[in-house]
XYZ file of C-alpha atoms in Angstrom:
442
model
C -25.720 -8.656 -9.589
C -25.022 -12.318 -10.106
C -24.170 -14.555 -7.189
C -20.702 -15.867 -6.527
C -19.696 -19.371 -5.597
C -17.111 -19.119 -2.814
C -13.787 -20.723 -3.657
C -11.962 -22.713 -1.036
C -8.194 -22.816 -0.589
C -8.432 -26.287 -2.132
C -9.913 -24.898 -5.356
C -8.361 -25.966 -8.613
C -5.381 -23.592 -8.791
C -4.270 -24.895 -12.161
C -7.551 -23.678 -13.645
C -7.103 -20.328 -11.940
C -3.564 -20.036 -13.266
C -4.760 -20.825 -16.793
C -7.590 -18.321 -16.594
C -5.409 -15.522 -15.291
C -2.577 -16.299 -17.707
C -5.025 -16.116 -20.591
C -6.418 -12.845 -19.279
C -2.971 -11.330 -19.081
C -2.161 -12.404 -22.602
C -5.261 -11.080 -24.266
C -7.837 -9.513 -21.989
C -10.996 -10.957 -20.549
C -12.597 -11.401 -23.928
C -9.867 -13.917 -24.752
C -10.563 -15.786 -21.538
C -14.255 -15.969 -22.304
C -13.596 -17.213 -25.814
C -11.114 -19.863 -24.715
C -13.183 -21.215 -21.839
C -16.741 -20.534 -22.880
C -17.183 -18.415 -19.760
C -19.852 -15.852 -19.360
C -20.673 -13.761 -16.345
C -22.732 -16.452 -14.682
C -23.136 -17.262 -11.017
C -20.120 -19.530 -10.932
C -17.546 -17.070 -12.174
C -18.452 -13.550 -11.198
C -14.779 -12.780 -10.609
C -14.002 -13.637 -14.225
C -15.614 -11.069 -16.458
C -17.836 -11.912 -19.389
C -16.939 -11.621 -23.028
C -19.392 -8.785 -23.491
C -17.873 -5.405 -24.016
C -16.835 -3.754 -20.771
C -16.154 -0.415 -22.398
C -17.107 1.716 -25.350
C -15.864 0.657 -28.779
C -16.060 -3.018 -27.827
C -12.886 -2.917 -25.757
C -12.518 -5.955 -23.521
C -12.239 -5.448 -19.817
C -9.055 -6.632 -18.200
C -6.122 -4.438 -19.238
C -3.682 -2.870 -16.821
C -6.287 -0.377 -15.760
C -8.839 -3.127 -15.739
C -10.599 -2.145 -18.929
C -8.472 -2.607 -22.021
C -5.689 -4.473 -23.683
C -2.760 -5.299 -21.449
C 0.348 -3.218 -21.658
C 3.660 -4.484 -22.873
C 2.225 -7.228 -25.051
C 1.483 -10.769 -23.851
C 1.792 -11.168 -20.138
C 1.258 -7.510 -19.360
C 3.817 -4.807 -18.896
C 6.045 -4.080 -15.939
C 3.223 -1.924 -14.629
C 1.687 -5.183 -13.575
C -1.379 -7.136 -14.532
C -0.992 -9.728 -11.842
C 0.964 -12.906 -11.114
C 0.957 -15.165 -14.169
C 3.670 -13.185 -15.879
C 6.217 -13.976 -13.177
C 4.559 -16.613 -10.967
C 6.685 -15.695 -7.967
C 5.948 -18.006 -5.047
C 6.133 -16.976 -1.419
C 9.154 -19.225 -0.823
C 10.946 -17.552 -3.757
C 10.058 -14.008 -2.741
C 13.007 -11.649 -2.599
C 11.297 -8.332 -2.986
C 12.121 -5.225 -4.932
C 15.886 -4.641 -5.200
C 18.156 -2.397 -7.228
C 20.287 -5.262 -8.555
C 18.841 -8.555 -7.332
C 20.734 -8.431 -4.044
C 18.886 -7.731 -0.795
C 20.276 -5.104 1.561
C 20.243 -6.842 4.932
C 19.638 -5.391 8.366
C 16.978 -2.882 7.371
C 14.147 -4.328 9.452
C 13.880 -5.723 12.950
C 11.334 -7.099 15.378
C 10.683 -4.469 18.010
C 7.899 -2.795 19.914
C 6.325 0.232 18.272
C 4.125 1.096 21.263
C 1.213 1.411 18.834
C -1.453 -1.117 19.707
C -2.911 -3.454 17.097
C -5.652 -4.665 19.462
C -8.381 -2.818 17.573
C -7.297 -4.290 14.246
C -7.181 -7.811 15.699
C -10.635 -7.464 17.259
C -12.122 -6.070 14.052
C -10.628 -8.897 11.988
C -11.893 -11.509 14.400
C -15.361 -9.960 14.425
C -15.513 -10.082 10.625
C -14.398 -13.710 10.534
C -16.783 -14.672 13.340
C -19.648 -13.177 11.358
C -19.015 -15.438 8.354
C -20.520 -18.851 7.767
C -18.183 -21.830 8.067
C -18.116 -22.105 4.269
C -17.339 -18.404 3.786
C -14.630 -18.498 6.409
C -13.002 -21.546 4.859
C -12.973 -19.832 1.466
C -10.949 -16.871 2.691
C -8.438 -18.275 5.199
C -4.892 -19.371 4.340
C -1.607 -20.078 6.088
C 0.431 -17.019 7.004
C 3.079 -17.836 4.373
C 0.685 -18.858 1.598
C 1.341 -17.970 -2.040
C -2.013 -16.172 -1.982
C -0.221 -13.087 -0.638
C 1.422 -12.578 -4.030
C -1.654 -13.471 -6.100
C -3.173 -10.015 -6.360
C -3.957 -7.868 -9.374
C -5.357 -4.440 -10.190
C -7.343 -5.868 -13.107
C -11.133 -6.020 -12.795
C -11.616 -9.401 -14.463
C -8.919 -11.213 -12.508
C -10.103 -14.438 -10.864
C -9.738 -13.984 -7.122
C -9.971 -16.099 -4.001
C -11.707 -15.090 -0.803
C -15.001 -13.627 0.328
C -16.592 -11.256 -2.166
C -18.166 -8.191 -0.574
C -21.122 -8.231 -2.968
C -22.039 -11.771 -1.967
C -22.338 -11.308 1.782
C -25.003 -9.579 3.842
C -24.929 -5.873 4.599
C -24.161 -6.650 8.249
C -21.131 -8.721 7.258
C -19.979 -6.037 4.839
C -20.178 -3.477 7.626
C -17.884 -5.685 9.723
C -15.486 -5.771 6.786
C -15.540 -2.001 6.503
C -14.991 -1.783 10.251
C -11.809 -3.816 9.790
C -10.651 -1.469 7.054
C -11.524 1.446 9.320
C -9.325 0.038 12.097
C -6.439 -0.768 9.763
C -6.529 2.392 7.663
C -6.642 6.090 8.416
C -9.849 8.018 7.838
C -8.373 9.286 4.557
C -7.270 5.798 3.579
C -10.735 4.366 4.164
C -12.400 7.193 2.264
C -10.025 6.752 -0.656
C -10.631 3.000 -0.759
C -14.397 3.408 -0.695
C -14.289 6.137 -3.346
C -12.216 3.933 -5.660
C -14.899 1.276 -5.272
C -17.614 3.799 -6.074
C -15.850 5.016 -9.209
C -15.405 1.391 -10.229
C -19.190 1.103 -10.127
C -19.466 4.398 -12.009
C -17.296 2.909 -14.764
C -19.617 -0.087 -14.931
C -22.622 2.181 -15.343
C -20.760 4.264 -17.908
C -19.601 1.320 -19.995
C -22.701 -0.809 -19.602
C -20.696 -4.018 -19.405
C -18.959 -6.401 -17.015
C -21.533 -5.764 -14.330
C -20.046 -8.438 -12.052
C -16.645 -6.804 -11.812
C -17.269 -3.101 -12.412
C -19.284 -2.711 -9.220
C -18.792 -1.853 -5.557
C -19.296 -5.501 -4.659
C -16.367 -6.972 -6.607
C -13.800 -6.695 -3.799
C -12.448 -9.604 -1.808
C -11.075 -10.321 1.661
C -8.527 -13.057 2.312
C -6.792 -13.775 5.623
C -3.357 -15.263 6.126
C -2.901 -16.781 9.558
C -5.229 -16.150 12.491
C -5.772 -12.666 13.937
C -3.553 -12.391 17.007
C -1.823 -9.781 19.153
C 1.297 -11.949 19.363
C 1.473 -14.319 16.386
C 1.996 -13.234 12.759
C -1.053 -12.855 10.551
C -2.455 -10.540 7.930
C -5.190 -9.823 5.448
C -5.582 -8.759 1.859
C -8.345 -6.576 0.456
C -8.367 -6.647 -3.300
C -10.313 -5.777 -6.428
C -10.206 -3.466 -9.438
C -7.780 -0.635 -8.710
C -7.340 -1.585 -5.040
C -4.959 -4.070 -3.438
C -4.164 -3.633 0.258
C -1.735 -6.120 1.787
C -1.702 -5.818 5.577
C 0.708 -7.848 7.726
C 0.654 -7.753 11.531
C 3.234 -9.061 13.994
C 2.623 -7.980 17.576
C 2.344 -4.208 17.376
C 4.238 -3.969 14.079
C 2.405 -3.434 10.797
C 3.505 -3.647 7.157
C 0.937 -2.297 4.684
C 2.701 -2.983 1.405
C 2.370 -3.503 -1.419
C -0.654 -1.218 -1.570
C -1.966 -0.373 -5.017
C -4.573 2.344 -5.511
C -5.826 3.669 -8.819
C -8.923 4.779 -10.668
C -10.438 5.392 -14.071
C -11.947 7.919 -14.071
C -10.428 9.854 -11.189
C -13.255 12.391 -11.077
C -16.950 11.757 -11.635
C -20.365 12.049 -10.006
C -21.712 8.758 -8.670
C -25.200 8.596 -7.171
C -25.213 12.355 -6.721
C -21.806 12.442 -5.005
C -18.937 14.267 -6.718
C -15.800 12.179 -6.192
C -12.292 13.334 -7.071
C -9.275 11.142 -6.382
C -5.467 11.572 -6.368
C -5.448 15.365 -6.286
C -3.310 15.251 -3.138
C -0.847 12.817 -4.713
C -0.696 14.968 -7.852
C -0.177 18.227 -5.968
C 2.438 16.794 -3.581
C 4.543 15.597 -6.504
C 4.350 18.951 -8.256
C 5.133 20.820 -5.040
C 8.350 18.868 -4.533
C 9.370 19.207 -8.171
C 8.741 22.940 -8.227
C 10.837 23.429 -5.090
C 13.926 22.194 -6.958
C 16.391 24.435 -8.739
C 16.736 24.277 -12.509
C 19.941 22.271 -12.127
C 18.230 19.813 -9.782
C 15.239 19.432 -12.081
C 17.569 18.611 -14.956
C 18.730 15.592 -12.957
C 15.250 14.579 -11.775
C 13.345 14.843 -15.074
C 14.449 12.258 -17.610
C 12.003 13.301 -20.304
C 9.109 15.678 -20.877
C 7.280 12.752 -22.520
C 5.777 9.642 -20.974
C 4.035 6.574 -22.345
C 0.561 5.321 -21.531
C 1.876 3.004 -18.806
C 5.207 3.586 -17.049
C 4.712 1.791 -13.733
C 7.565 -0.614 -12.972
C 6.648 -2.315 -9.687
C 2.977 -3.167 -10.059
C 1.224 -6.490 -9.644
C 3.313 -9.512 -10.562
C 6.563 -7.591 -10.096
C 7.382 -8.692 -6.562
C 11.010 -9.562 -7.381
C 11.581 -6.649 -9.748
C 15.032 -5.106 -10.143
C 14.804 -1.341 -10.306
C 17.895 0.845 -10.231
C 17.840 4.208 -8.526
C 17.121 7.061 -10.927
C 16.833 10.795 -10.589
C 18.338 12.892 -7.811
C 19.222 11.725 -4.309
C 17.932 13.818 -1.403
C 21.260 13.964 0.438
C 21.913 17.467 -0.867
C 18.331 18.738 -0.712
C 17.674 21.864 1.294
C 15.682 21.509 4.501
C 12.581 22.831 2.728
C 13.016 20.365 -0.137
C 13.496 17.495 2.314
C 10.260 18.485 4.019
C 8.423 18.509 0.697
C 9.794 15.002 0.046
C 8.580 13.785 3.427
C 5.206 15.432 2.820
C 4.952 13.526 -0.459
C 5.772 10.195 1.169
C 3.306 10.913 3.969
C 0.454 11.165 1.461
C 0.914 7.465 0.668
C 2.012 6.243 4.089
C -0.898 8.198 5.549
C -3.372 5.662 4.212
C -2.375 3.526 7.225
C -3.942 4.222 10.590
C -2.303 7.237 12.143
C -0.134 5.563 14.792
C 1.478 3.059 12.469
C 1.868 5.716 9.781
C 4.105 7.647 12.182
C 6.202 4.528 12.795
C 6.571 4.039 9.059
C 7.499 7.681 8.479
C 10.280 7.398 11.048
C 11.637 4.444 9.103
C 11.516 6.436 5.857
C 13.129 9.493 7.449
C 16.026 7.414 8.734
C 16.949 6.725 5.094
C 16.087 10.154 3.706
C 19.646 10.884 2.555
C 19.483 7.770 0.364
C 16.072 8.597 -1.127
C 15.804 9.343 -4.852
C 13.203 11.399 -6.697
C 12.559 10.773 -10.395
C 10.118 12.251 -12.938
C 8.844 11.727 -16.489
C 6.439 14.006 -18.334
C 5.422 17.632 -18.290
C 5.015 19.683 -15.132
C 1.809 21.693 -15.413
C -1.049 21.285 -12.939
C -3.051 19.388 -15.562
C -0.155 17.406 -17.043
C -0.076 13.630 -17.163
C 3.213 12.632 -15.561
C 5.036 9.847 -13.729
C 7.111 10.189 -10.587
C 8.963 7.818 -8.304
C 10.308 7.999 -4.760
C 12.825 5.243 -4.057
C 15.008 4.397 -1.069
C 16.180 1.198 0.626
C 12.911 1.103 2.600
C 10.257 2.690 0.395
C 9.207 2.706 -3.259
C 6.377 4.935 -4.429
C 5.160 5.231 -8.004
C 2.566 7.612 -9.394
C 1.590 7.044 -13.026
C -0.973 9.026 -15.016
C -1.919 6.549 -17.730
C -3.758 6.603 -21.015
C -7.524 6.019 -20.965
C -8.763 2.483 -21.407
C -12.507 2.752 -20.942
C -13.363 6.332 -19.999
C -13.033 9.373 -22.234
C -11.506 7.591 -25.202
C -13.577 9.856 -27.484
C -14.243 7.249 -30.097
C -10.725 5.865 -30.263
C -9.042 2.918 -28.639
C -7.210 3.748 -25.464
C -4.438 1.606 -24.072
C -0.705 1.934 -23.492
C -0.193 3.631 -26.841
C -2.785 6.283 -26.130
C -2.241 9.731 -24.696
C -1.988 9.662 -20.888
C -4.340 11.746 -18.790
C -5.035 12.540 -15.155
C -8.374 10.760 -15.540
C -6.567 7.419 -15.254
C -4.015 7.172 -12.449
C -2.210 4.217 -10.877
C -0.172 4.422 -7.673
C 1.734 1.911 -5.591
C 3.808 1.882 -2.427
C 6.217 -0.946 -1.592
C 8.789 -1.849 1.056
C 11.939 -2.885 -0.878
C 14.580 -5.429 0.162
C 12.203 -8.119 1.371
C 9.856 -5.994 3.439
C 6.656 -6.406 1.399
C 3.981 -8.671 2.901
C 6.002 -8.618 6.129
C 8.191 -11.380 4.697
C 11.396 -10.198 6.339
C 9.688 -9.774 9.716
C 8.170 -13.249 9.481
C 11.586 -14.741 8.718
C 13.092 -12.946 11.727
C 10.197 -14.135 13.872
C 10.677 -17.751 12.862
C 14.456 -17.570 13.254
C 14.153 -16.281 16.787
C 11.638 -18.992 17.731
C 9.041 -16.547 18.977
């Protein structure tokens, strides 16, 4: 593994913007050609021009290993900022029509301590060198919050896990362990492992398709009273974690994988079976008349995600069937589905979040595209004023293409899945809570 030169907050952002914009427009190979980059020690976060997948496919598409969806700039599924360049000051959040629904969030006590998360974050930062710490710390309202991507070759800020000592990495994992549930931590680590599997499988882009190509950044200073947060990001993982007192916002959180099932270093890893089953369980609990309103088509494209990276101010109308008239059993299946995603947070704060979702259950919509068999590749969405969940089985980009190019025009499969959870109407990144905090002069 090549070394990585830490980037400070004062790094040349115009160069970063150019690099990422070029990546979005044509994949990492285009970036390498335009800049003369290779996977050397100075740019491990920007993949080389060597093939990152079979058939000479460049790494860097929406799944991190192919051509971007939707043409130049990536599709609505999200490649990263660069297609929208939303700044923190201009953040509005996901809305149905561009207008924020006010009064959804408030500053209040949850009675769920964040002390353990604060201590774990401080321990990780204290373990870094002064140079490492400087490279990963930003103001609490910095644009860096919005500068995440699910692409492997995306040029990232922060401390790279593969470039720090094992002891420091363990402190980083301890922070994730405090912030996430046991299932959430396991899922995150398994995504990282399958990322490394893909690197071994493809034989290319060894700096990005590895367990080490994941980055920590911190916004603000860990505190039990003042607002702060952290971001953990790399190929197929982006966890945005905002803390204010004992309140937590863990959105947007993107999790995906290609493949979703493989054996890595003797360990059989299978991801997103719970998300797949929970969606099917809810769908199959509906009557034929209800399904007719939920399912828009028995076909889906290779990439149908609407609120991925770079889509922070997306407008997305409600579609499908609203849960107001669901039976009690159907409502429970809907809550069980949401809990799968919310349950990646540590248990106490997951319960707080579920209460928020349940309060708006009558206004929650369920929507579906694709077939409905256990093995089908499908898309579903859960959408309310306070939660947006997308599950998207996508076409292969680097794994199992069987001699043909994958990409958005390929046939989707459960071996390539993207998921995201957001807090609509200004809640992502804790933006609304920070505004309320500043307005009340806390």
